[in-house]
Amino acid sequence: MVFEYILKKNNIDPKTDLNIDQSIDFGSTAAAFSGGQADFTVEFEPHATALEAKGDGYVIASLGEDSGYVPYTAFSAKKSFLDANPELIQSFTDALQKGMDYVQSHTPEEIAKVIAPQFEETDLATITAIVTRYYEQDTWKDNLVFEEDAFTLLQDILAEAGELSERVPYDTLVTTQFAEKAAQ
């Protein structure tokens, strides 16, 4: 959806100006690209960097940079749970903010060493290359506040893709009180 949104933003009609093959299993797109089944592919990491390392392709653009800030990761809870467990939610949010603070205050090499155990199938050089790319693209915010412009962009992308039947007011669905407190 984000890719198609970016194409449309650049006056490219994804239905008539090119052929997007969505029949390939998400985990197999890099292999299909390497096997010559396409001229371009959209990949998450570590597949994008692995394609470069093998000499099978090049990262030529970042959907994250070209789309604007899209909140790919958000945490959801019922209002009743938030109301009943504010200390738990604050502790959880504080821990996430601590991670964001670490990313803001450390080098890609330091970050890669810390996260490497979570990616046993990927060597440290690749992890470092990925973190460096994200670092240079300013991928990580310095706080966890889900801002209204990001919420609007997300709804724009969903609506453009035909996946959103009606918009929801930001204040109805989003609370930032825990993230704001964690950022202090």
mmCIF file with all atom_site columns, C-alpha atoms in Angstrom:
data_model
loop_
_atom_site.group_PDB
_atom_site.id
_atom_site.type_symbol
_atom_site.label_atom_id
_atom_site.label_alt_id
_atom_site.label_comp_id
_atom_site.label_asym_id
_atom_site.label_entity_id
_atom_site.label_seq_id
_atom_site.pdbx_PDB_ins_code
_atom_site.Cartn_x
_atom_site.Cartn_y
_atom_site.Cartn_z
_atom_site.occupancy
_atom_site.B_iso_or_equiv
_atom_site.pdbx_formal_charge
_atom_site.auth_seq_id
_atom_site.auth_comp_id
_atom_site.auth_asym_id
_atom_site.auth_atom_id
_atom_site.pdbx_PDB_model_num
ATOM 1   C CA . MET A 1 1   ? 0.000   0.000   0.000   1.00 0.00 ? 1   MET A CA 1
ATOM 2   C CA . VAL A 1 2   ? 2.823   2.408   0.848   1.00 0.00 ? 2   VAL A CA 1
ATOM 3   C CA . PHE A 1 3   ? 4.595   1.619   -2.435  1.00 0.00 ? 3   PHE A CA 1
ATOM 4   C CA . GLU A 1 4   ? 1.441   2.250   -4.459  1.00 0.00 ? 4   GLU A CA 1
ATOM 5   C CA . TYR A 1 5   ? 0.798   5.466   -2.511  1.00 0.00 ? 5   TYR A CA 1
ATOM 6   C CA . ILE A 1 6   ? 4.301   6.708   -3.395  1.00 0.00 ? 6   ILE A CA 1
ATOM 7   C CA . LEU A 1 7   ? 3.837   5.769   -7.050  1.00 0.00 ? 7   LEU A CA 1
ATOM 8   C CA . LYS A 1 8   ? 0.580   7.742   -7.212  1.00 0.00 ? 8   LYS A CA 1
ATOM 9   C CA . LYS A 1 9   ? 2.230   10.689  -5.458  1.00 0.00 ? 9   LYS A CA 1
ATOM 10  C CA . ASN A 1 10  ? 4.729   10.673  -8.332  1.00 0.00 ? 10  ASN A CA 1
ATOM 11  C CA . ASN A 1 11  ? 2.052   10.470  -11.042 1.00 0.00 ? 11  ASN A CA 1
ATOM 12  C CA . ILE A 1 12  ? 2.575   6.781   -11.746 1.00 0.00 ? 12  ILE A CA 1
ATOM 13  C CA . ASP A 1 13  ? -0.578  4.685   -11.934 1.00 0.00 ? 13  ASP A CA 1
ATOM 14  C CA . PRO A 1 14  ? 0.214   1.292   -10.383 1.00 0.00 ? 14  PRO A CA 1
ATOM 15  C CA . LYS A 1 15  ? -2.621  -0.344  -12.330 1.00 0.00 ? 15  LYS A CA 1
ATOM 16  C CA . THR A 1 16  ? -1.793  0.953   -15.823 1.00 0.00 ? 16  THR A CA 1
ATOM 17  C CA . ASP A 1 17  ? 1.824   2.162   -15.848 1.00 0.00 ? 17  ASP A CA 1
ATOM 18  C CA . LEU A 1 18  ? 3.467   -1.017  -14.557 1.00 0.00 ? 18  LEU A CA 1
ATOM 19  C CA . ASN A 1 19  ? 2.751   -4.590  -13.560 1.00 0.00 ? 19  ASN A CA 1
ATOM 20  C CA . ILE A 1 20  ? 2.942   -5.340  -9.845  1.00 0.00 ? 20  ILE A CA 1
ATOM 21  C CA . ASP A 1 21  ? 3.019   -9.077  -9.169  1.00 0.00 ? 21  ASP A CA 1
ATOM 22  C CA . GLN A 1 22  ? 1.472   -9.664  -5.757  1.00 0.00 ? 22  GLN A CA 1
ATOM 23  C CA . SER A 1 23  ? 1.177   -13.423 -6.233  1.00 0.00 ? 23  SER A CA 1
ATOM 24  C CA . ILE A 1 24  ? 4.662   -14.125 -4.861  1.00 0.00 ? 24  ILE A CA 1
ATOM 25  C CA . ASP A 1 25  ? 4.800   -15.105 -1.192  1.00 0.00 ? 25  ASP A CA 1
ATOM 26  C CA . PHE A 1 26  ? 6.189   -12.164 0.802   1.00 0.00 ? 26  PHE A CA 1
ATOM 27  C CA . GLY A 1 27  ? 9.122   -14.216 2.087   1.00 0.00 ? 27  GLY A CA 1
ATOM 28  C CA . SER A 1 28  ? 10.073  -15.280 -1.443  1.00 0.00 ? 28  SER A CA 1
ATOM 29  C CA . THR A 1 29  ? 10.172  -11.941 -3.267  1.00 0.00 ? 29  THR A CA 1
ATOM 30  C CA . ALA A 1 30  ? 13.948  -11.461 -2.934  1.00 0.00 ? 30  ALA A CA 1
ATOM 31  C CA . ALA A 1 31  ? 14.586  -14.949 -4.319  1.00 0.00 ? 31  ALA A CA 1
ATOM 32  C CA . ALA A 1 32  ? 12.134  -14.337 -7.169  1.00 0.00 ? 32  ALA A CA 1
ATOM 33  C CA . PHE A 1 33  ? 13.921  -11.083 -7.976  1.00 0.00 ? 33  PHE A CA 1
ATOM 34  C CA . SER A 1 34  ? 17.324  -12.813 -7.887  1.00 0.00 ? 34  SER A CA 1
ATOM 35  C CA . GLY A 1 35  ? 15.886  -15.461 -10.186 1.00 0.00 ? 35  GLY A CA 1
ATOM 36  C CA . GLY A 1 36  ? 14.987  -12.849 -12.776 1.00 0.00 ? 36  GLY A CA 1
ATOM 37  C CA . GLN A 1 37  ? 11.237  -12.692 -12.238 1.00 0.00 ? 37  GLN A CA 1
ATOM 38  C CA . ALA A 1 38  ? 11.161  -8.884  -12.007 1.00 0.00 ? 38  ALA A CA 1
ATOM 39  C CA . ASP A 1 39  ? 13.062  -5.702  -12.790 1.00 0.00 ? 39  ASP A CA 1
ATOM 40  C CA . PHE A 1 40  ? 12.403  -4.240  -9.316  1.00 0.00 ? 40  PHE A CA 1
ATOM 41  C CA . THR A 1 41  ? 11.350  -5.534  -5.918  1.00 0.00 ? 41  THR A CA 1
ATOM 42  C CA . VAL A 1 42  ? 10.160  -4.002  -2.675  1.00 0.00 ? 42  VAL A CA 1
ATOM 43  C CA . GLU A 1 43  ? 12.030  -5.550  0.254   1.00 0.00 ? 43  GLU A CA 1
ATOM 44  C CA . PHE A 1 44  ? 12.261  -5.190  3.987   1.00 0.00 ? 44  PHE A CA 1
ATOM 45  C CA . GLU A 1 45  ? 15.560  -5.782  5.708   1.00 0.00 ? 45  GLU A CA 1
ATOM 46  C CA . PRO A 1 46  ? 17.639  -7.902  5.821   1.00 0.00 ? 46  PRO A CA 1
ATOM 47  C CA . HIS A 1 47  ? 16.587  -8.980  2.315   1.00 0.00 ? 47  HIS A CA 1
ATOM 48  C CA . ALA A 1 48  ? 17.408  -5.638  0.657   1.00 0.00 ? 48  ALA A CA 1
ATOM 49  C CA . THR A 1 49  ? 20.956  -5.583  2.021   1.00 0.00 ? 49  THR A CA 1
ATOM 50  C CA . ALA A 1 50  ? 21.406  -9.292  1.247   1.00 0.00 ? 50  ALA A CA 1
ATOM 51  C CA . LEU A 1 51  ? 20.515  -8.640  -2.413  1.00 0.00 ? 51  LEU A CA 1
ATOM 52  C CA . GLU A 1 52  ? 23.201  -5.941  -2.511  1.00 0.00 ? 52  GLU A CA 1
ATOM 53  C CA . ALA A 1 53  ? 25.768  -8.141  -0.774  1.00 0.00 ? 53  ALA A CA 1
ATOM 54  C CA . LYS A 1 54  ? 25.198  -10.938 -3.315  1.00 0.00 ? 54  LYS A CA 1
ATOM 55  C CA . GLY A 1 55  ? 25.467  -8.489  -6.197  1.00 0.00 ? 55  GLY A CA 1
ATOM 56  C CA . ASP A 1 56  ? 21.912  -9.275  -7.298  1.00 0.00 ? 56  ASP A CA 1
ATOM 57  C CA . GLY A 1 57  ? 20.573  -5.750  -6.902  1.00 0.00 ? 57  GLY A CA 1
ATOM 58  C CA . TYR A 1 58  ? 20.870  -2.312  -5.397  1.00 0.00 ? 58  TYR A CA 1
ATOM 59  C CA . VAL A 1 59  ? 18.763  -0.360  -2.950  1.00 0.00 ? 59  VAL A CA 1
ATOM 60  C CA . ILE A 1 60  ? 17.692  2.622   -5.021  1.00 0.00 ? 60  ILE A CA 1
ATOM 61  C CA . ALA A 1 61  ? 15.047  4.203   -2.813  1.00 0.00 ? 61  ALA A CA 1
ATOM 62  C CA . SER A 1 62  ? 13.525  4.003   0.630   1.00 0.00 ? 62  SER A CA 1
ATOM 63  C CA . LEU A 1 63  ? 9.775   3.740   0.985   1.00 0.00 ? 63  LEU A CA 1
ATOM 64  C CA . GLY A 1 64  ? 10.188  5.182   4.470   1.00 0.00 ? 64  GLY A CA 1
ATOM 65  C CA . GLU A 1 65  ? 11.896  8.292   3.161   1.00 0.00 ? 65  GLU A CA 1
ATOM 66  C CA . ASP A 1 66  ? 9.608   8.724   0.153   1.00 0.00 ? 66  ASP A CA 1
ATOM 67  C CA . SER A 1 67  ? 6.311   8.198   1.971   1.00 0.00 ? 67  SER A CA 1
ATOM 68  C CA . GLY A 1 68  ? 6.782   10.452  4.948   1.00 0.00 ? 68  GLY A CA 1
ATOM 69  C CA . TYR A 1 69  ? 6.594   9.185   8.517   1.00 0.00 ? 69  TYR A CA 1
ATOM 70  C CA . VAL A 1 70  ? 4.369   6.104   8.472   1.00 0.00 ? 70  VAL A CA 1
ATOM 71  C CA . PRO A 1 71  ? 4.026   4.466   11.894  1.00 0.00 ? 71  PRO A CA 1
ATOM 72  C CA . TYR A 1 72  ? 4.826   0.874   10.923  1.00 0.00 ? 72  TYR A CA 1
ATOM 73  C CA . THR A 1 73  ? 4.752   -0.202  14.545  1.00 0.00 ? 73  THR A CA 1
ATOM 74  C CA . ALA A 1 74  ? 2.045   0.894   16.950  1.00 0.00 ? 74  ALA A CA 1
ATOM 75  C CA . PHE A 1 75  ? 0.689   -0.715  20.083  1.00 0.00 ? 75  PHE A CA 1
ATOM 76  C CA . SER A 1 76  ? -3.026  -1.024  20.682  1.00 0.00 ? 76  SER A CA 1
ATOM 77  C CA . ALA A 1 77  ? -5.081  -1.687  23.779  1.00 0.00 ? 77  ALA A CA 1
ATOM 78  C CA . LYS A 1 78  ? -8.700  -1.289  24.752  1.00 0.00 ? 78  LYS A CA 1
ATOM 79  C CA . LYS A 1 79  ? -9.562  1.872   26.656  1.00 0.00 ? 79  LYS A CA 1
ATOM 80  C CA . SER A 1 80  ? -10.783 -0.289  29.546  1.00 0.00 ? 80  SER A CA 1
ATOM 81  C CA . PHE A 1 81  ? -7.331  -1.923  29.757  1.00 0.00 ? 81  PHE A CA 1
ATOM 82  C CA . LEU A 1 82  ? -5.571  1.452   29.655  1.00 0.00 ? 82  LEU A CA 1
ATOM 83  C CA . ASP A 1 83  ? -7.856  2.770   32.393  1.00 0.00 ? 83  ASP A CA 1
ATOM 84  C CA . ALA A 1 84  ? -7.357  -0.334  34.571  1.00 0.00 ? 84  ALA A CA 1
ATOM 85  C CA . ASN A 1 85  ? -3.573  -0.620  34.080  1.00 0.00 ? 85  ASN A CA 1
ATOM 86  C CA . PRO A 1 86  ? -1.982  2.812   33.683  1.00 0.00 ? 86  PRO A CA 1
ATOM 87  C CA . GLU A 1 87  ? 1.166   1.843   35.625  1.00 0.00 ? 87  GLU A CA 1
ATOM 88  C CA . LEU A 1 88  ? 1.756   -1.205  33.426  1.00 0.00 ? 88  LEU A CA 1
ATOM 89  C CA . ILE A 1 89  ? 1.216   0.814   30.241  1.00 0.00 ? 89  ILE A CA 1
ATOM 90  C CA . GLN A 1 90  ? 3.552   3.539   31.495  1.00 0.00 ? 90  GLN A CA 1
ATOM 91  C CA . SER A 1 91  ? 6.255   1.010   32.411  1.00 0.00 ? 91  SER A CA 1
ATOM 92  C CA . PHE A 1 92  ? 5.966   -0.625  28.991  1.00 0.00 ? 92  PHE A CA 1
ATOM 93  C CA . THR A 1 93  ? 6.126   2.755   27.238  1.00 0.00 ? 93  THR A CA 1
ATOM 94  C CA . ASP A 1 94  ? 9.058   3.877   29.419  1.00 0.00 ? 94  ASP A CA 1
ATOM 95  C CA . ALA A 1 95  ? 10.986  0.731   28.424  1.00 0.00 ? 95  ALA A CA 1
ATOM 96  C CA . LEU A 1 96  ? 10.342  1.392   24.726  1.00 0.00 ? 96  LEU A CA 1
ATOM 97  C CA . GLN A 1 97  ? 11.433  5.011   25.147  1.00 0.00 ? 97  GLN A CA 1
ATOM 98  C CA . LYS A 1 98  ? 14.619  3.813   26.821  1.00 0.00 ? 98  LYS A CA 1
ATOM 99  C CA . GLY A 1 99  ? 15.343  1.878   23.626  1.00 0.00 ? 99  GLY A CA 1
ATOM 100 C CA . MET A 1 100 ? 14.642  4.970   21.525  1.00 0.00 ? 100 MET A CA 1
ATOM 101 C CA . ASP A 1 101 ? 16.991  6.989   23.736  1.00 0.00 ? 101 ASP A CA 1
ATOM 102 C CA . TYR A 1 102 ? 19.694  4.345   23.249  1.00 0.00 ? 102 TYR A CA 1
ATOM 103 C CA . VAL A 1 103 ? 19.342  4.515   19.475  1.00 0.00 ? 103 VAL A CA 1
ATOM 104 C CA . GLN A 1 104 ? 19.604  8.320   19.564  1.00 0.00 ? 104 GLN A CA 1
ATOM 105 C CA . SER A 1 105 ? 22.766  8.287   21.666  1.00 0.00 ? 105 SER A CA 1
ATOM 106 C CA . HIS A 1 106 ? 24.770  5.428   20.134  1.00 0.00 ? 106 HIS A CA 1
ATOM 107 C CA . THR A 1 107 ? 26.493  4.716   16.840  1.00 0.00 ? 107 THR A CA 1
ATOM 108 C CA . PRO A 1 108 ? 25.159  2.234   14.284  1.00 0.00 ? 108 PRO A CA 1
ATOM 109 C CA . GLU A 1 109 ? 28.039  -0.080  15.201  1.00 0.00 ? 109 GLU A CA 1
ATOM 110 C CA . GLU A 1 110 ? 27.099  0.001   18.888  1.00 0.00 ? 110 GLU A CA 1
ATOM 111 C CA . ILE A 1 111 ? 23.418  -0.543  18.105  1.00 0.00 ? 111 ILE A CA 1
ATOM 112 C CA . ALA A 1 112 ? 24.209  -3.449  15.768  1.00 0.00 ? 112 ALA A CA 1
ATOM 113 C CA . LYS A 1 113 ? 26.259  -5.240  18.446  1.00 0.00 ? 113 LYS A CA 1
ATOM 114 C CA . VAL A 1 114 ? 23.433  -4.904  20.970  1.00 0.00 ? 114 VAL A CA 1
ATOM 115 C CA . ILE A 1 115 ? 20.686  -6.172  18.647  1.00 0.00 ? 115 ILE A CA 1
ATOM 116 C CA . ALA A 1 116 ? 22.740  -8.888  16.913  1.00 0.00 ? 116 ALA A CA 1
ATOM 117 C CA . PRO A 1 117 ? 21.519  -11.702 19.235  1.00 0.00 ? 117 PRO A CA 1
ATOM 118 C CA . GLN A 1 118 ? 17.969  -11.037 18.011  1.00 0.00 ? 118 GLN A CA 1
ATOM 119 C CA . PHE A 1 119 ? 19.077  -11.724 14.430  1.00 0.00 ? 119 PHE A CA 1
ATOM 120 C CA . GLU A 1 120 ? 21.161  -14.890 14.701  1.00 0.00 ? 120 GLU A CA 1
ATOM 121 C CA . GLU A 1 121 ? 20.670  -15.686 10.992  1.00 0.00 ? 121 GLU A CA 1
ATOM 122 C CA . THR A 1 122 ? 22.281  -12.372 9.949   1.00 0.00 ? 122 THR A CA 1
ATOM 123 C CA . ASP A 1 123 ? 25.987  -11.581 10.322  1.00 0.00 ? 123 ASP A CA 1
ATOM 124 C CA . LEU A 1 124 ? 27.135  -8.499  12.246  1.00 0.00 ? 124 LEU A CA 1
ATOM 125 C CA . ALA A 1 125 ? 28.415  -6.694  9.121   1.00 0.00 ? 125 ALA A CA 1
ATOM 126 C CA . THR A 1 126 ? 24.971  -6.949  7.502   1.00 0.00 ? 126 THR A CA 1
ATOM 127 C CA . ILE A 1 127 ? 23.213  -5.818  10.672  1.00 0.00 ? 127 ILE A CA 1
ATOM 128 C CA . THR A 1 128 ? 25.606  -2.867  10.894  1.00 0.00 ? 128 THR A CA 1
ATOM 129 C CA . ALA A 1 129 ? 24.938  -1.949  7.251   1.00 0.00 ? 129 ALA A CA 1
ATOM 130 C CA . ILE A 1 130 ? 21.188  -2.079  7.852   1.00 0.00 ? 130 ILE A CA 1
ATOM 131 C CA . VAL A 1 131 ? 21.358  -0.011  11.042  1.00 0.00 ? 131 VAL A CA 1
ATOM 132 C CA . THR A 1 132 ? 23.645  2.496   9.298   1.00 0.00 ? 132 THR A CA 1
ATOM 133 C CA . ARG A 1 133 ? 21.138  2.851   6.437   1.00 0.00 ? 133 ARG A CA 1
ATOM 134 C CA . TYR A 1 134 ? 18.295  3.425   8.920   1.00 0.00 ? 134 TYR A CA 1
ATOM 135 C CA . TYR A 1 135 ? 20.451  5.815   10.930  1.00 0.00 ? 135 TYR A CA 1
ATOM 136 C CA . GLU A 1 136 ? 21.361  7.868   7.837   1.00 0.00 ? 136 GLU A CA 1
ATOM 137 C CA . GLN A 1 137 ? 17.707  7.973   6.760   1.00 0.00 ? 137 GLN A CA 1
ATOM 138 C CA . ASP A 1 138 ? 16.706  9.223   10.211  1.00 0.00 ? 138 ASP A CA 1
ATOM 139 C CA . THR A 1 139 ? 14.277  6.299   10.458  1.00 0.00 ? 139 THR A CA 1
ATOM 140 C CA . TRP A 1 140 ? 13.919  6.365   14.226  1.00 0.00 ? 140 TRP A CA 1
ATOM 141 C CA . LYS A 1 141 ? 12.081  9.161   15.956  1.00 0.00 ? 141 LYS A CA 1
ATOM 142 C CA . ASP A 1 142 ? 13.412  10.384  19.273  1.00 0.00 ? 142 ASP A CA 1
ATOM 143 C CA . ASN A 1 143 ? 10.080  9.714   20.981  1.00 0.00 ? 143 ASN A CA 1
ATOM 144 C CA . LEU A 1 144 ? 7.082   7.406   20.744  1.00 0.00 ? 144 LEU A CA 1
ATOM 145 C CA . VAL A 1 145 ? 4.375   10.030  20.300  1.00 0.00 ? 145 VAL A CA 1
ATOM 146 C CA . PHE A 1 146 ? 1.985   8.965   17.522  1.00 0.00 ? 146 PHE A CA 1
ATOM 147 C CA . GLU A 1 147 ? 1.404   12.399  16.047  1.00 0.00 ? 147 GLU A CA 1
ATOM 148 C CA . GLU A 1 148 ? -1.720  13.465  14.210  1.00 0.00 ? 148 GLU A CA 1
ATOM 149 C CA . ASP A 1 149 ? 0.030   14.058  10.877  1.00 0.00 ? 149 ASP A CA 1
ATOM 150 C CA . ALA A 1 150 ? 1.367   10.473  10.912  1.00 0.00 ? 150 ALA A CA 1
ATOM 151 C CA . PHE A 1 151 ? -2.110  9.189   11.768  1.00 0.00 ? 151 PHE A CA 1
ATOM 152 C CA . THR A 1 152 ? -3.581  11.190  8.895   1.00 0.00 ? 152 THR A CA 1
ATOM 153 C CA . LEU A 1 153 ? -0.927  9.889   6.490   1.00 0.00 ? 153 LEU A CA 1
ATOM 154 C CA . LEU A 1 154 ? -1.655  6.317   7.561   1.00 0.00 ? 154 LEU A CA 1
ATOM 155 C CA . GLN A 1 155 ? -5.362  6.830   6.951   1.00 0.00 ? 155 GLN A CA 1
ATOM 156 C CA . ASP A 1 156 ? -4.595  8.474   3.577   1.00 0.00 ? 156 ASP A CA 1
ATOM 157 C CA . ILE A 1 157 ? -2.583  5.412   2.516   1.00 0.00 ? 157 ILE A CA 1
ATOM 158 C CA . LEU A 1 158 ? -5.286  2.994   3.692   1.00 0.00 ? 158 LEU A CA 1
ATOM 159 C CA . ALA A 1 159 ? -8.031  5.003   2.002   1.00 0.00 ? 159 ALA A CA 1
ATOM 160 C CA . GLU A 1 160 ? -6.063  5.305   -1.247  1.00 0.00 ? 160 GLU A CA 1
ATOM 161 C CA . ALA A 1 161 ? -5.655  1.516   -1.246  1.00 0.00 ? 161 ALA A CA 1
ATOM 162 C CA . GLY A 1 162 ? -9.385  1.014   -0.729  1.00 0.00 ? 162 GLY A CA 1
ATOM 163 C CA . GLU A 1 163 ? -8.849  -0.569  2.693   1.00 0.00 ? 163 GLU A CA 1
ATOM 164 C CA . LEU A 1 164 ? -10.495 2.113   4.841   1.00 0.00 ? 164 LEU A CA 1
ATOM 165 C CA . SER A 1 165 ? -14.250 2.528   4.668   1.00 0.00 ? 165 SER A CA 1
ATOM 166 C CA . GLU A 1 166 ? -14.376 5.563   6.962   1.00 0.00 ? 166 GLU A CA 1
ATOM 167 C CA . ARG A 1 167 ? -11.890 7.782   8.747   1.00 0.00 ? 167 ARG A CA 1
ATOM 168 C CA . VAL A 1 168 ? -11.626 7.853   12.510  1.00 0.00 ? 168 VAL A CA 1
ATOM 169 C CA . PRO A 1 169 ? -10.876 11.078  14.382  1.00 0.00 ? 169 PRO A CA 1
ATOM 170 C CA . TYR A 1 170 ? -7.354  11.105  15.827  1.00 0.00 ? 170 TYR A CA 1
ATOM 171 C CA . ASP A 1 171 ? -8.555  11.974  19.340  1.00 0.00 ? 171 ASP A CA 1
ATOM 172 C CA . THR A 1 172 ? -10.985 9.053   19.306  1.00 0.00 ? 172 THR A CA 1
ATOM 173 C CA . LEU A 1 173 ? -8.378  6.411   18.584  1.00 0.00 ? 173 LEU A CA 1
ATOM 174 C CA . VAL A 1 174 ? -5.014  7.731   19.780  1.00 0.00 ? 174 VAL A CA 1
ATOM 175 C CA . THR A 1 175 ? -3.734  8.575   23.221  1.00 0.00 ? 175 THR A CA 1
ATOM 176 C CA . THR A 1 176 ? -0.290  10.074  23.601  1.00 0.00 ? 176 THR A CA 1
ATOM 177 C CA . GLN A 1 177 ? -0.236  10.635  27.358  1.00 0.00 ? 177 GLN A CA 1
ATOM 178 C CA . PHE A 1 178 ? 2.017   7.655   28.103  1.00 0.00 ? 178 PHE A CA 1
ATOM 179 C CA . ALA A 1 179 ? 4.465   8.424   25.281  1.00 0.00 ? 179 ALA A CA 1
ATOM 180 C CA . GLU A 1 180 ? 4.611   12.093  26.230  1.00 0.00 ? 180 GLU A CA 1
ATOM 181 C CA . LYS A 1 181 ? 5.385   11.233  29.843  1.00 0.00 ? 181 LYS A CA 1
ATOM 182 C CA . ALA A 1 182 ? 8.031   8.697   28.793  1.00 0.00 ? 182 ALA A CA 1
ATOM 183 C CA . ALA A 1 183 ? 9.735   11.289  26.589  1.00 0.00 ? 183 ALA A CA 1
ATOM 184 C CA . GLN A 1 184 ? 10.190  13.723  29.502  1.00 0.00 ? 184 GLN A CA 1
#
